[in-house]
Amino acid sequence: MDDIADYLEQTRQGLMIDMTSLPNRIIRIQGHVQSAPREDRLRLTEFMNQMMQALNALSDEVQKQHDILHQTIRNIEGGAR
């Protein structure tokens, strides 16, 4: 139970990211960008695009590492027979 409490506290402090809340956070940020004053909107939109590109790169890397891990596990399981 302490592990869960520690994780939640770290999430609140911004030390950890709760991946389940990420889509809602992105939508909320996008709403702020769209409702920002016109003079700020272009800069914020560019930042939003950069953030989405970084998230896509992160997603690609996570998928790549997942595939490597999956193949490694299959190789180990195949060798253990």
Coordinates of C-alpha atoms in Angstrom, one line a residue:
M1 CA 0.0 0.0 0.0
D2 CA 2.9 2.4 0.7
D3 CA 4.2 1.8 -2.9
I4 CA 0.9 3.1 -4.2
A5 CA 0.9 6.1 -1.9
D6 CA 4.5 6.9 -2.9
Y7 CA 3.7 6.6 -6.6
L8 CA 0.7 9.0 -6.2
E9 CA 2.7 11.5 -4.2
Q10 CA 5.5 11.4 -6.8
T11 CA 2.8 11.9 -9.5
R12 CA 1.4 14.9 -7.7
Q13 CA 4.9 16.4 -7.4
G14 CA 5.6 15.9 -11.1
L15 CA 8.3 13.4 -10.5
M16 CA 6.3 10.6 -12.2
I17 CA 3.9 10.8 -15.0
D18 CA 0.6 9.0 -14.7
M19 CA 0.3 7.7 -18.3
T20 CA -3.5 7.1 -17.9
S21 CA -4.1 10.8 -17.3
L22 CA -1.9 11.9 -20.3
P23 CA -4.7 12.0 -23.0
N24 CA -6.9 14.1 -20.7
R25 CA -4.0 16.5 -19.9
I26 CA -3.2 16.9 -23.6
I27 CA -6.8 17.7 -24.4
R28 CA -6.9 20.2 -21.5
I29 CA -3.6 21.9 -22.7
Q30 CA -5.0 22.0 -26.3
G31 CA -8.1 23.8 -24.9
H32 CA -5.9 26.4 -23.2
V33 CA -3.9 26.9 -26.4
Q34 CA -7.1 27.4 -28.5
S35 CA -8.5 29.9 -26.0
A36 CA -5.2 31.8 -25.6
P37 CA -5.0 35.4 -26.8
R38 CA -4.2 35.5 -30.5
E39 CA -0.7 36.9 -30.0
D40 CA 0.2 33.9 -27.9
R41 CA -1.6 31.2 -29.9
L42 CA 1.0 30.8 -32.6
R43 CA 3.8 30.3 -30.1
L44 CA 1.7 27.9 -28.0
T45 CA 0.6 26.0 -31.1
E46 CA 4.2 25.5 -32.1
F47 CA 5.1 24.3 -28.7
M48 CA 2.1 21.9 -28.7
N49 CA 3.3 20.5 -32.1
Q50 CA 6.8 20.0 -30.7
M51 CA 5.4 18.2 -27.6
M52 CA 3.3 15.9 -29.8
Q53 CA 6.3 15.1 -31.9
A54 CA 8.3 14.3 -28.8
L55 CA 5.5 12.1 -27.5
N56 CA 5.4 10.3 -30.9
A57 CA 9.1 9.7 -30.7
L58 CA 8.7 8.4 -27.1
S59 CA 5.9 6.1 -28.2
D60 CA 8.0 4.7 -31.1
E61 CA 10.9 4.0 -28.7
V62 CA 8.6 2.3 -26.1
Q63 CA 7.2 0.1 -28.9
K64 CA 10.7 -0.7 -30.2
Q65 CA 11.9 -1.7 -26.7
H66 CA 8.7 -3.7 -26.2
D67 CA 9.3 -5.6 -29.4
I68 CA 13.0 -6.3 -28.4
L69 CA 11.9 -7.5 -25.0
H70 CA 9.1 -9.7 -26.5
Q71 CA 11.6 -11.3 -28.9
T72 CA 14.1 -11.9 -26.1
I73 CA 11.5 -13.6 -24.0
R74 CA 10.4 -15.8 -26.9
N75 CA 14.1 -16.7 -27.6
I76 CA 14.6 -17.6 -23.9
E77 CA 11.4 -19.6 -23.7
G78 CA 12.3 -21.4 -27.0
G79 CA 15.8 -22.2 -25.7
A80 CA 14.4 -23.6 -22.4
R81 CA 12.4 -26.4 -24.0

